[in-house]
Amino acid sequence: MSAGSRWRRNVVAAVVGLVVLLAPAASVGVVGGGAPFVAGASGAGDPYFPFAGNGGYDVQHYDLDVTYTPPAPAPAPLTGRLDGVATLRLRATQNLDRFNLDLRGMEVDRVLVDGGQARKVPPPSDGETVEGRAYWQVQDDAARTWELTIQPRPSIKAGRVVRVVVRYHGDTTRPRDIEGVLYGWVTTRDGAMVVSEPEGSMTWYPVSDHPTDKATYRFEITVPEGKVAVANGLPARKPTTRQGWTTWYWRAPDLQASYLTTASVGDYELRRSETPAGLPIIDAVDDGVTPANLATTNASLALQAEMIGFLDQFGHYPFNSAGAIVDDDSVGYALETQTRPVYSRVASEGTVMHELAHQWFGNAVSPYRWADIWLNEGWATYAEWIWSEEQGRDTAQQQFDAVMAIPADDPFWDTVVADPGPLGLFLGPIYDRGAATLYALRTKIGDAAFLAGARRWVARYDDGTARTADFEALFERVSGQDLDEFFDVWLHTPEKPTAW
Ligand code: TRP
Ligand code: ZN
C-alpha cells in the first residue's frame, strides 16, 4: 500500500470514528464499510466443553490479586471466602460488541474496561439490546454454563488491546468436574488446593478457560498471617505482612494454559534449591504430611534436578522455575500445574517424574482440544517408563508387555484413545495405551527418528497447542514412513492392536 492511500484510509477511519462517537450508543453495531461489531463466542469451540474459553479476543496477561479467608476449624463447614480483583490485558481478534469471560460461583461487584465502569444489568433475553457499557452474569449449573458477559463502550476494534478489571467475591467450596472429581479452588481445612484441569480455573478467577488462550500471569495472594500461598513461577518480591495478613507475590512470565494455574494455600514449609544448570526449584511441603509420606516425598523431591536433567533429551526445561506443592489434603490425584505440580498427601517418585514430564508434554505443548488429552498423559506415562528403565527397574519393554498382556476382551481396549469423550479424559487407557502407542511407534520407526520427532514436537509447538493430526503428520515426516495404518490401529480403533 502506498503512503498516500494509507493516509486517505486513516482520514476515512478518523471520520468514521467521529461519526461513531457522535452517534447514540444504540446505533453502535456496525461501522460503515468495516466488519460489523458482533459478540465474541461464548466458547472456544471445544466439542467436549462448549462453554469453556471464549471467542473474539486473546488474553495476553492476567494480574490476579486475591484475598482468601480459609475455613474456621472443624466442625465449621469447609467453606472459605475469596475476594478478588483480576486485571486482564486482552487483544480483540474481531470487531467486538461484547465478549464473555468464564466465572463460576463468584459474584462480580465491579467491571472496568479501559478505566470506564460498566453497569450491572440482568441477563438480556435473546435479541434484546442493552444500552451502554454494561455487564451481566449467567450461572447455570445444570447446563454447566458459567459466563460473565461484558459489553464495552466504545466497542473494541479488531487488533485493539484493552485492560479489563473485574472485582468479585464468593464463598469457596469444593467444586467438581464433569466426572464428579474435585477440582478448581478446592477448599481445605488449612487453605486450598488449586488444581483446575480441564476447566476449573473459572471457579476462582474470570478467565478464558481453554488451553488455546495461553497468557502470562502475576499473583498477589493475601492470606492470614502464618499461611503460605504458592503460585506458578518465581516470587516477584518478599511477602509483606500488615495487620495479620500476609501477601505473597509470584510472577509467571512464561505462556501458560489456564488449567495449569495454581495459587495453593496451606501450612507449607518452603524449600529453595536449584539444578546444576541454575534453574530455581521451590518446593512447598505441608506441615501436616505424615512421617511416612514425608520420607517418601523428600526422597522423590530430592531427585527433581536429576529428573529434569534426564528430560533434557526432549529439549531444555521450558520455564523459569520448577518445584512441587505437597498438600496434606487430597483431591485424589496430582496435577502438573505449570512449574510447580500439586501432589495429594505424598509425592511418589513415579508421579514426580510424570508431572515433570508434563512440563514439556502438556504445558509447553498443550492440547488443542480436550480430545487430544492422550498427548499429555501418554507422554508423561512413557517418561515414567523410560525413567524406571534408567533407574534399573522395569524396562520400557516390560511395561509395554504388561499393557499388551491385558486380554483383548477387557474393556480397557474399548476406549478410542484420540477421542475418549468428556467423561473419559483420565481413563487408564489414556495413560497406558497412550504410552504403549508411543513405545510401539518408537519400535516401528527406530530410536533415532522417534527421539528426533519428540524433540521436534516440543520445539515446534512450544508455547502453543497441538492436536493428534499434528502428531501424526510430524512423525510421518521425521520417519519418512506412511503411518496411517499404525495410528488408525493405535489411536482411533476401540480394539486391542494385534498388527501394526
Ligand atoms: N493430569 C493429571 C495427571 O496425570 C491427572 C488428573 C487431572 C486427573 N484431573 C484428574 C486424574 C481427574 C483423575 C481425575 O497428572
Ligand atoms: Zn498426567
Short mmCIF file of C-alpha atoms and ligand atoms in Angstrom, two decimals:
data_model
loop_
_atom_site.label_atom_id
_atom_site.label_comp_id
_atom_site.label_asym_id
_atom_site.label_seq_id
_atom_site.Cartn_x
_atom_site.Cartn_y
_atom_site.Cartn_z
CA MET A 1 0.00 0.00 0.00
CA SER A 2 1.32 3.48 -0.88
CA ALA A 3 1.82 6.15 1.78
CA GLY A 4 -0.88 8.24 0.10
CA SER A 5 -3.56 5.62 0.20
CA ARG A 6 -2.65 4.71 3.80
CA TRP A 7 -3.13 8.39 4.69
CA ARG A 8 -6.50 8.52 2.95
CA ARG A 9 -7.58 5.40 4.82
CA ASN A 10 -6.61 6.95 8.13
CA VAL A 11 -8.69 10.02 7.33
CA VAL A 12 -11.64 7.80 6.47
CA ALA A 13 -11.13 5.88 9.72
CA ALA A 14 -10.96 9.12 11.71
CA VAL A 15 -14.16 10.41 10.14
CA VAL A 16 -15.92 7.11 10.75
CA GLY A 17 -14.64 7.17 14.35
CA LEU A 18 -16.03 10.66 14.82
CA VAL A 19 -19.42 9.60 13.47
CA VAL A 20 -19.40 6.69 15.90
CA LEU A 21 -18.58 8.98 18.81
CA LEU A 22 -21.43 11.32 17.89
CA ALA A 23 -23.94 8.56 17.23
CA PRO A 24 -26.24 7.44 20.05
CA ALA A 25 -24.96 4.30 21.77
CA ALA A 26 -27.79 2.14 20.46
CA SER A 27 -26.74 2.59 16.86
CA VAL A 28 -23.21 1.36 17.52
CA GLY A 29 -23.40 -2.04 15.95
CA VAL A 30 -21.99 -1.69 12.50
CA VAL A 31 -19.41 0.80 11.36
CA GLY A 32 -19.88 1.70 7.73
CA GLY A 33 -17.62 -0.31 5.42
CA GLY A 34 -15.80 -2.34 8.13
CA ALA A 35 -16.70 -5.70 9.55
CA PRO A 36 -19.66 -5.50 11.90
CA PHE A 37 -19.14 -5.35 15.65
CA VAL A 38 -20.51 -8.61 16.99
CA ALA A 39 -20.49 -10.64 20.20
CA GLY A 40 -17.49 -12.85 20.85
CA ALA A 41 -18.38 -16.54 21.07
CA SER A 42 -19.24 -17.96 24.48
CA GLY A 43 -16.89 -20.91 23.92
CA ALA A 44 -13.50 -21.64 22.35
CA GLY A 45 -15.03 -24.28 20.08
CA ASP A 46 -14.12 -27.40 22.04
CA PRO A 47 -16.81 -30.04 21.50
CA TYR A 48 -16.22 -31.61 24.95
CA PHE A 49 -16.67 -28.31 26.84
CA PRO A 50 -18.63 -25.99 24.54
CA PHE A 51 -18.68 -23.10 27.03
CA ALA A 52 -15.04 -23.27 28.13
CA GLY A 53 -12.93 -20.44 26.77
CA ASN A 54 -14.38 -17.68 24.67
CA GLY A 55 -14.12 -16.17 21.21
CA GLY A 56 -13.33 -12.75 19.80
CA TYR A 57 -10.23 -11.96 21.80
CA ASP A 58 -6.96 -13.29 23.09
CA VAL A 59 -5.91 -12.75 26.70
CA GLN A 60 -2.26 -11.68 26.92
CA HIS A 61 -1.88 -11.32 30.67
CA TYR A 62 -3.69 -11.89 33.98
CA ASP A 63 -2.91 -9.97 37.17
CA LEU A 64 -4.66 -11.87 39.96
CA ASP A 65 -4.99 -10.08 43.27
CA VAL A 66 -6.93 -12.29 45.67
CA THR A 67 -7.57 -12.25 49.39
CA TYR A 68 -8.50 -15.62 50.86
CA THR A 69 -10.02 -16.50 54.21
CA PRO A 70 -9.70 -20.24 54.82
CA PRO A 71 -12.43 -22.11 56.72
CA ALA A 72 -12.67 -21.93 60.52
CA PRO A 73 -11.57 -25.05 62.43
CA ALA A 74 -13.85 -28.13 62.43
CA PRO A 75 -16.75 -28.55 62.90
CA ALA A 76 -17.25 -25.31 60.90
CA PRO A 77 -18.19 -26.05 57.29
CA LEU A 78 -15.39 -26.45 54.72
CA THR A 79 -16.11 -23.07 53.18
CA GLY A 80 -13.71 -20.21 52.61
CA ARG A 81 -14.11 -16.75 51.24
CA LEU A 82 -12.41 -15.21 48.25
CA ASP A 83 -12.24 -11.51 47.38
CA GLY A 84 -10.53 -10.90 44.07
CA VAL A 85 -9.51 -8.25 41.64
CA ALA A 86 -8.48 -9.63 38.26
CA THR A 87 -6.86 -7.32 35.74
CA LEU A 88 -6.71 -8.75 32.24
CA ARG A 89 -4.93 -7.39 29.21
CA LEU A 90 -6.68 -8.70 26.14
CA ARG A 91 -6.47 -8.15 22.42
CA ALA A 92 -9.59 -8.17 20.27
CA THR A 93 -9.33 -10.62 17.37
CA GLN A 94 -12.54 -9.32 15.78
CA ASN A 95 -14.64 -6.18 16.00
CA LEU A 96 -16.16 -6.79 19.42
CA ASP A 97 -19.56 -5.54 20.51
CA ARG A 98 -19.39 -7.67 23.67
CA PHE A 99 -17.38 -10.58 25.00
CA ASN A 100 -17.52 -13.26 27.67
CA LEU A 101 -15.28 -14.48 30.44
CA ASP A 102 -15.82 -17.75 32.31
CA LEU A 103 -16.52 -17.38 36.04
CA ARG A 104 -18.24 -20.00 38.17
CA GLY A 105 -19.77 -19.49 41.60
CA MET A 106 -18.37 -15.98 42.14
CA GLU A 107 -20.34 -12.74 42.16
CA VAL A 108 -18.99 -9.81 40.20
CA ASP A 109 -19.02 -6.47 42.01
CA ARG A 110 -17.40 -4.14 39.51
CA VAL A 111 -16.15 -4.18 35.91
CA LEU A 112 -13.94 -1.58 34.26
CA VAL A 113 -12.94 -1.51 30.61
CA ASP A 114 -10.03 0.83 29.98
CA GLY A 115 -10.97 2.64 33.17
CA GLY A 116 -14.64 3.07 32.33
CA GLN A 117 -17.06 1.47 34.75
CA ALA A 118 -19.73 -0.87 33.42
CA ARG A 119 -23.29 -1.03 34.78
CA LYS A 120 -24.57 -4.29 36.21
CA VAL A 121 -27.71 -5.40 34.36
CA PRO A 122 -29.88 -8.54 34.35
CA PRO A 123 -29.06 -11.01 31.55
CA PRO A 124 -30.93 -9.76 28.46
CA SER A 125 -33.22 -12.18 26.65
CA ASP A 126 -32.36 -13.26 23.10
CA GLY A 127 -32.36 -10.38 20.65
CA GLU A 128 -32.83 -7.78 23.40
CA THR A 129 -30.25 -4.97 23.28
CA VAL A 130 -28.53 -3.40 26.26
CA GLU A 131 -27.66 0.29 26.38
CA GLY A 132 -24.14 1.50 27.03
CA ARG A 133 -21.28 -0.07 28.93
CA ALA A 134 -22.65 -2.98 30.94
CA TYR A 135 -22.06 -6.46 32.30
CA TRP A 136 -24.18 -9.41 33.38
CA GLN A 137 -23.73 -12.94 34.69
CA VAL A 138 -25.35 -16.26 33.80
CA GLN A 139 -24.78 -19.14 36.21
CA ASP A 140 -26.43 -22.37 35.07
CA ASP A 141 -25.11 -25.39 36.93
CA ALA A 142 -27.40 -27.81 35.08
CA ALA A 143 -26.12 -26.65 31.68
CA ARG A 144 -22.57 -26.27 33.06
CA THR A 145 -22.61 -22.72 31.73
CA TRP A 146 -20.97 -20.02 33.82
CA GLU A 147 -20.50 -16.81 31.87
CA LEU A 148 -19.74 -13.20 32.63
CA THR A 149 -20.64 -11.03 29.64
CA ILE A 150 -19.09 -7.59 29.25
CA GLN A 151 -20.40 -5.03 26.79
CA PRO A 152 -17.60 -2.48 26.38
CA ARG A 153 -18.28 1.05 25.17
CA PRO A 154 -16.85 2.16 22.92
CA SER A 155 -16.91 -1.27 21.33
CA ILE A 156 -13.48 -2.71 20.58
CA LYS A 157 -11.94 -2.74 17.13
CA ALA A 158 -10.10 -5.85 15.98
CA GLY A 159 -6.45 -5.66 16.99
CA ARG A 160 -7.01 -3.24 19.88
CA VAL A 161 -5.66 -4.09 23.32
CA VAL A 162 -7.83 -3.26 26.32
CA ARG A 163 -7.49 -3.55 30.07
CA VAL A 164 -10.37 -5.19 31.87
CA VAL A 165 -10.68 -5.08 35.65
CA VAL A 166 -13.12 -7.42 37.38
CA ARG A 167 -13.73 -7.20 41.12
CA TYR A 168 -15.55 -10.23 42.51
CA HIS A 169 -16.12 -12.29 45.63
CA GLY A 170 -17.66 -15.54 46.74
CA ASP A 171 -17.70 -18.39 49.16
CA THR A 172 -15.25 -21.08 48.14
CA THR A 173 -16.48 -24.65 48.24
CA ARG A 174 -15.26 -27.94 46.82
CA PRO A 175 -16.20 -27.79 43.12
CA ARG A 176 -16.36 -30.91 40.98
CA ASP A 177 -15.63 -31.52 37.32
CA ILE A 178 -17.90 -33.18 34.78
CA GLU A 179 -16.90 -36.61 36.14
CA GLY A 180 -17.62 -35.62 39.74
CA VAL A 181 -13.93 -35.25 40.64
CA LEU A 182 -12.75 -32.43 42.93
CA TYR A 183 -11.06 -29.62 41.03
CA GLY A 184 -10.69 -25.87 40.78
CA TRP A 185 -10.32 -23.90 44.03
CA VAL A 186 -10.72 -26.86 46.39
CA THR A 187 -11.20 -25.54 49.91
CA THR A 188 -9.25 -27.49 52.53
CA ARG A 189 -9.23 -27.13 56.31
CA ASP A 190 -5.86 -25.34 56.27
CA GLY A 191 -6.19 -23.48 52.97
CA ALA A 192 -6.89 -24.55 49.38
CA MET A 193 -5.57 -26.97 46.74
CA VAL A 194 -5.92 -25.29 43.38
CA VAL A 195 -5.96 -27.86 40.57
CA SER A 196 -8.10 -26.86 37.62
CA GLU A 197 -7.87 -29.39 34.79
CA PRO A 198 -9.70 -29.17 32.46
CA GLU A 199 -11.83 -26.02 33.03
CA GLY A 200 -11.83 -25.34 36.77
CA SER A 201 -9.89 -22.07 36.80
CA MET A 202 -13.21 -20.32 36.31
CA THR A 203 -14.05 -21.33 39.92
CA TRP A 204 -11.61 -18.70 41.20
CA TYR A 205 -10.92 -16.03 38.57
CA PRO A 206 -12.54 -14.63 35.43
CA VAL A 207 -10.79 -16.38 32.58
CA SER A 208 -10.93 -17.57 29.04
CA ASP A 209 -10.72 -21.12 30.33
CA HIS A 210 -9.28 -23.09 27.42
CA PRO A 211 -5.67 -24.05 26.60
CA THR A 212 -5.83 -22.33 23.20
CA ASP A 213 -5.71 -18.98 25.03
CA LYS A 214 -2.39 -19.02 26.88
CA ALA A 215 -1.23 -15.95 28.79
CA THR A 216 1.32 -14.77 31.33
CA TYR A 217 0.40 -14.30 34.99
CA ARG A 218 1.21 -12.32 38.11
CA PHE A 219 -0.26 -13.04 41.52
CA GLU A 220 -0.77 -11.18 44.79
CA ILE A 221 -2.35 -13.60 47.22
CA THR A 222 -3.27 -12.30 50.65
CA VAL A 223 -3.86 -14.85 53.41
CA PRO A 224 -3.99 -14.83 57.21
CA GLU A 225 -0.52 -14.35 58.68
CA GLY A 226 1.17 -17.73 59.11
CA LYS A 227 -0.38 -19.23 55.97
CA VAL A 228 1.72 -19.65 52.83
CA ALA A 229 0.35 -19.04 49.33
CA VAL A 230 2.22 -20.68 46.44
CA ALA A 231 1.56 -19.99 42.79
CA ASN A 232 3.34 -20.63 39.50
CA GLY A 233 6.80 -19.32 38.69
CA LEU A 234 9.02 -17.31 40.99
CA PRO A 235 8.48 -14.90 43.88
CA ALA A 236 8.16 -11.37 42.48
CA ARG A 237 9.21 -9.91 45.83
CA LYS A 238 9.34 -10.83 49.51
CA PRO A 239 5.98 -11.41 51.20
CA THR A 240 4.63 -8.42 53.11
CA THR A 241 2.59 -8.55 56.33
CA ARG A 242 0.15 -5.93 57.60
CA GLN A 243 -2.40 -6.24 60.37
CA GLY A 244 -2.42 -10.01 60.47
CA TRP A 245 -2.50 -10.60 56.71
CA THR A 246 0.42 -11.66 54.55
CA THR A 247 0.59 -11.03 50.80
CA TRP A 248 2.59 -13.45 48.64
CA TYR A 249 3.81 -12.20 45.24
CA TRP A 250 4.52 -14.53 42.32
CA ARG A 251 5.30 -13.98 38.67
CA ALA A 252 4.85 -16.50 35.87
CA PRO A 253 6.21 -14.84 32.73
CA ASP A 254 6.06 -17.97 30.54
CA LEU A 255 2.90 -18.50 28.50
CA GLN A 256 0.56 -20.72 30.48
CA ALA A 257 -2.72 -22.55 29.82
CA SER A 258 -5.43 -21.59 32.33
CA TYR A 259 -5.85 -25.13 33.75
CA LEU A 260 -2.20 -25.04 34.87
CA THR A 261 -2.66 -22.03 37.14
CA THR A 262 -2.35 -22.60 40.86
CA ALA A 263 -2.42 -20.43 43.97
CA SER A 264 -2.50 -23.07 46.68
CA VAL A 265 -2.69 -22.07 50.33
CA GLY A 266 -1.62 -24.09 53.34
CA ASP A 267 0.72 -24.53 56.26
CA TYR A 268 3.60 -25.04 53.88
CA GLU A 269 7.29 -25.16 54.55
CA LEU A 270 9.12 -23.52 51.63
CA ARG A 271 12.40 -25.02 50.45
CA ARG A 272 14.65 -23.48 47.83
CA SER A 273 17.30 -25.25 45.78
CA GLU A 274 18.47 -25.30 42.17
CA THR A 275 19.54 -27.64 39.42
CA PRO A 276 23.22 -27.84 38.42
CA ALA A 277 22.29 -25.61 35.48
CA GLY A 278 20.95 -22.98 37.90
CA LEU A 279 17.20 -23.48 37.44
CA PRO A 280 15.45 -22.44 40.69
CA ILE A 281 13.47 -25.17 42.45
CA ILE A 282 10.90 -24.11 45.05
CA ASP A 283 9.10 -26.85 46.98
CA ALA A 284 6.21 -26.25 49.38
CA VAL A 285 5.55 -29.15 51.73
CA ASP A 286 2.60 -29.10 54.11
CA ASP A 287 3.28 -29.42 57.85
CA GLY A 288 0.54 -32.00 58.08
CA VAL A 289 2.12 -34.58 55.76
CA THR A 290 2.52 -37.82 57.77
CA PRO A 291 6.04 -39.00 58.66
CA ALA A 292 5.89 -41.98 56.30
CA ASN A 293 4.60 -39.82 53.43
CA LEU A 294 7.18 -37.16 54.25
CA ALA A 295 10.03 -39.66 53.92
CA THR A 296 8.75 -40.81 50.50
CA THR A 297 8.10 -37.22 49.41
CA ASN A 298 11.53 -35.96 50.47
CA ALA A 299 13.26 -38.80 48.63
CA SER A 300 11.28 -38.07 45.43
CA LEU A 301 11.71 -34.31 45.55
CA ALA A 302 15.45 -34.75 46.04
CA LEU A 303 15.51 -36.38 42.57
CA GLN A 304 13.90 -33.45 40.75
CA ALA A 305 17.15 -31.91 39.49
CA GLU A 306 18.35 -35.26 38.16
CA MET A 307 14.96 -35.92 36.55
CA ILE A 308 15.00 -32.52 34.85
CA GLY A 309 18.45 -33.43 33.51
CA PHE A 310 17.09 -36.74 32.20
CA LEU A 311 14.15 -35.00 30.49
CA ASP A 312 16.58 -32.64 28.75
CA GLN A 313 16.60 -35.28 25.99
CA PHE A 314 13.29 -33.69 24.88
CA GLY A 315 14.68 -30.15 24.88
CA HIS A 316 15.65 -27.76 27.66
CA TYR A 317 13.29 -27.32 30.62
CA PRO A 318 10.73 -24.85 29.24
CA PHE A 319 10.01 -22.49 32.18
CA ASN A 320 11.64 -20.11 34.67
CA SER A 321 11.48 -22.43 37.68
CA ALA A 322 10.43 -25.82 38.97
CA GLY A 323 9.31 -27.42 42.21
CA ALA A 324 6.37 -29.01 43.97
CA ILE A 325 3.42 -28.30 46.23
CA VAL A 326 2.71 -31.24 48.51
CA ASP A 327 -0.53 -30.79 50.42
CA ASP A 328 -1.63 -32.87 53.41
CA ASP A 329 -5.14 -32.97 51.93
CA SER A 330 -6.11 -34.93 48.84
CA VAL A 331 -8.10 -34.35 45.70
CA GLY A 332 -7.29 -37.93 44.68
CA TYR A 333 -4.66 -37.11 42.07
CA ALA A 334 -1.65 -34.94 41.30
CA LEU A 335 -1.70 -32.14 38.72
CA GLU A 336 1.13 -30.74 36.62
CA THR A 337 0.40 -27.06 37.44
CA GLN A 338 2.97 -25.07 35.48
CA THR A 339 6.45 -25.04 37.03
CA ARG A 340 5.05 -26.38 40.33
CA PRO A 341 2.84 -29.51 40.33
CA VAL A 342 0.41 -30.14 43.18
CA TYR A 343 0.60 -33.54 44.92
CA SER A 344 -2.06 -35.05 47.16
CA ARG A 345 -0.60 -36.18 50.52
CA VAL A 346 2.55 -37.73 49.03
CA ALA A 347 4.84 -37.29 46.03
CA SER A 348 5.99 -40.70 44.85
CA GLU A 349 8.98 -41.00 42.54
CA GLY A 350 6.94 -42.15 39.54
CA THR A 351 4.42 -39.35 40.00
CA VAL A 352 7.14 -36.71 40.28
CA MET A 353 8.66 -37.94 37.01
CA HIS A 354 5.16 -37.95 35.46
CA GLU A 355 4.36 -34.36 36.49
CA LEU A 356 7.83 -33.14 35.50
CA ALA A 357 7.45 -34.71 32.05
CA HIS A 358 4.16 -32.81 31.67
CA GLN A 359 6.15 -29.55 31.78
CA TRP A 360 7.25 -30.44 28.23
CA PHE A 361 4.25 -32.56 27.23
CA GLY A 362 1.06 -30.78 28.20
CA ASN A 363 2.40 -27.47 29.49
CA ALA A 364 4.88 -26.23 26.87
CA VAL A 365 2.82 -28.08 24.23
CA SER A 366 -0.83 -28.17 25.29
CA PRO A 367 -3.86 -29.96 23.84
CA TYR A 368 -5.67 -28.04 21.11
CA ARG A 369 -8.87 -29.86 22.04
CA TRP A 370 -9.56 -31.89 25.18
CA ALA A 371 -9.95 -34.92 22.90
CA ASP A 372 -6.15 -34.68 22.48
CA ILE A 373 -5.52 -35.40 26.18
CA TRP A 374 -3.62 -38.63 25.38
CA LEU A 375 -0.82 -36.41 24.06
CA ASN A 376 -0.39 -35.20 27.66
CA GLU A 377 -0.91 -38.42 29.55
CA GLY A 378 0.66 -40.82 27.07
CA TRP A 379 3.94 -38.89 27.02
CA ALA A 380 4.02 -38.38 30.80
CA THR A 381 3.44 -42.11 31.33
CA TYR A 382 6.04 -43.00 28.71
CA ALA A 383 8.53 -40.79 30.60
CA GLU A 384 7.80 -42.82 33.75
CA TRP A 385 8.59 -45.98 31.78
CA ILE A 386 11.96 -44.82 30.50
CA TRP A 387 12.93 -43.34 33.87
CA SER A 388 12.15 -46.68 35.51
CA GLU A 389 14.40 -48.40 32.96
CA GLU A 390 17.14 -45.80 33.51
CA GLN A 391 17.00 -46.50 37.25
CA GLY A 392 17.46 -50.22 36.67
CA ARG A 393 13.87 -51.15 37.47
CA ASP A 394 11.29 -52.43 34.92
CA THR A 395 12.28 -51.65 31.34
CA ALA A 396 10.02 -49.78 28.93
CA GLN A 397 9.65 -53.07 27.04
CA GLN A 398 8.45 -54.83 30.21
CA GLN A 399 5.90 -52.11 30.87
CA PHE A 400 4.72 -52.24 27.26
CA ASP A 401 4.42 -56.02 27.62
CA ALA A 402 2.33 -55.59 30.77
CA VAL A 403 -0.14 -53.42 28.84
CA MET A 404 -0.22 -55.94 25.99
CA ALA A 405 -0.94 -58.72 28.50
CA ILE A 406 -4.40 -57.21 29.05
CA PRO A 407 -6.85 -59.64 27.36
CA ALA A 408 -8.45 -58.47 24.12
CA ASP A 409 -11.94 -58.69 25.62
CA ASP A 410 -11.06 -56.41 28.54
CA PRO A 411 -12.99 -53.09 28.47
CA PHE A 412 -9.55 -51.42 28.65
CA TRP A 413 -9.39 -51.75 24.85
CA ASP A 414 -12.80 -50.14 24.28
CA THR A 415 -11.56 -46.55 24.58
CA VAL A 416 -10.76 -44.59 21.43
CA VAL A 417 -7.56 -43.01 22.70
CA ALA A 418 -7.72 -39.98 20.42
CA ASP A 419 -11.41 -39.28 21.20
CA PRO A 420 -12.34 -40.61 24.66
CA GLY A 421 -15.27 -38.25 25.28
CA PRO A 422 -15.52 -35.68 28.08
CA LEU A 423 -16.15 -38.41 30.66
CA GLY A 424 -13.10 -40.40 29.56
CA LEU A 425 -10.29 -37.86 29.83
CA PHE A 426 -8.48 -39.62 32.66
CA LEU A 427 -9.31 -43.26 31.98
CA GLY A 428 -6.50 -45.80 32.33
CA PRO A 429 -6.10 -46.32 28.56
CA ILE A 430 -5.40 -42.60 28.02
CA TYR A 431 -2.29 -43.11 30.13
CA ASP A 432 -1.25 -46.70 29.45
CA ARG A 433 -2.40 -47.28 25.90
CA GLY A 434 -1.17 -43.76 25.18
CA ALA A 435 2.30 -44.68 26.45
CA ALA A 436 2.14 -48.05 24.64
CA THR A 437 1.33 -46.16 21.42
CA LEU A 438 4.50 -44.11 21.83
CA TYR A 439 6.59 -47.16 22.63
CA ALA A 440 5.18 -49.06 19.64
CA LEU A 441 5.90 -46.03 17.45
CA ARG A 442 9.49 -45.95 18.69
CA THR A 443 9.88 -49.63 17.86
CA LYS A 444 8.38 -49.10 14.42
CA ILE A 445 10.39 -46.03 13.29
CA GLY A 446 13.55 -46.58 15.34
CA ASP A 447 15.05 -44.83 18.35
CA ALA A 448 16.74 -42.04 16.36
CA ALA A 449 13.67 -40.96 14.39
CA PHE A 450 11.49 -41.28 17.49
CA LEU A 451 13.71 -39.05 19.63
CA ALA A 452 14.14 -36.55 16.78
CA GLY A 453 10.36 -36.48 16.42
CA ALA A 454 9.81 -35.97 20.16
CA ARG A 455 12.28 -33.07 20.22
CA ARG A 456 10.80 -31.59 17.07
CA TRP A 457 7.30 -31.85 18.59
CA VAL A 458 8.27 -29.85 21.65
CA ALA A 459 10.26 -27.25 19.71
CA ARG A 460 7.61 -26.81 17.01
CA TYR A 461 4.58 -26.41 19.30
CA ASP A 462 6.24 -24.81 22.37
CA ASP A 463 4.06 -22.05 23.91
CA GLY A 464 1.07 -23.28 21.91
CA THR A 465 -1.23 -26.19 21.34
CA ALA A 466 -1.24 -29.20 19.04
CA ARG A 467 -3.61 -31.99 18.10
CA THR A 468 -3.41 -35.64 17.24
CA ALA A 469 -3.38 -34.90 13.49
CA ASP A 470 -0.31 -32.67 14.03
CA PHE A 471 1.38 -35.50 15.89
CA GLU A 472 0.66 -37.98 13.12
CA ALA A 473 1.89 -35.63 10.41
CA LEU A 474 5.08 -34.78 12.29
CA PHE A 475 6.05 -38.40 12.89
CA GLU A 476 5.29 -39.33 9.29
CA ARG A 477 7.66 -36.54 8.24
CA VAL A 478 10.53 -37.37 10.58
CA SER A 479 10.30 -41.10 9.86
CA GLY A 480 9.58 -40.85 6.15
CA GLN A 481 7.01 -43.62 6.65
CA ASP A 482 3.31 -43.84 5.92
CA LEU A 483 1.88 -44.38 9.39
CA ASP A 484 -1.86 -44.15 8.61
CA GLU A 485 -2.49 -47.78 9.45
CA PHE A 486 -0.34 -47.58 12.60
CA PHE A 487 -2.21 -44.54 14.00
CA ASP A 488 -5.55 -45.94 12.96
CA VAL A 489 -4.93 -49.14 14.93
CA TRP A 490 -3.42 -47.49 17.99
CA LEU A 491 -5.35 -44.25 18.36
CA HIS A 492 -8.63 -44.46 16.51
CA THR A 493 -9.86 -48.04 16.93
CA PRO A 494 -11.56 -49.32 20.11
CA GLU A 495 -9.88 -52.71 19.89
CA LYS A 496 -6.65 -54.26 21.08
CA PRO A 497 -3.94 -53.76 18.43
CA THR A 498 -2.66 -57.04 17.03
CA ALA A 499 -0.71 -55.94 13.96
CA TRP A 500 0.70 -52.52 13.07
N1 TRP B 1 -3.47 -34.69 34.67
C1 TRP B 1 -3.29 -35.27 35.97
C2 TRP B 1 -2.03 -36.11 35.89
O1 TRP B 1 -1.99 -37.07 35.18
C3 TRP B 1 -4.39 -36.14 36.45
C4 TRP B 1 -5.77 -35.63 36.59
C5 TRP B 1 -6.27 -34.38 36.43
C6 TRP B 1 -6.86 -36.45 36.96
N2 TRP B 1 -7.60 -34.38 36.67
C7 TRP B 1 -7.98 -35.62 37.01
C8 TRP B 1 -6.98 -37.80 37.24
C9 TRP B 1 -9.22 -36.13 37.33
C10 TRP B 1 -8.21 -38.30 37.57
C11 TRP B 1 -9.32 -37.47 37.61
O2 TRP B 1 -1.03 -35.82 36.47
ZN ZN B 2 -0.64 -36.79 33.82
#
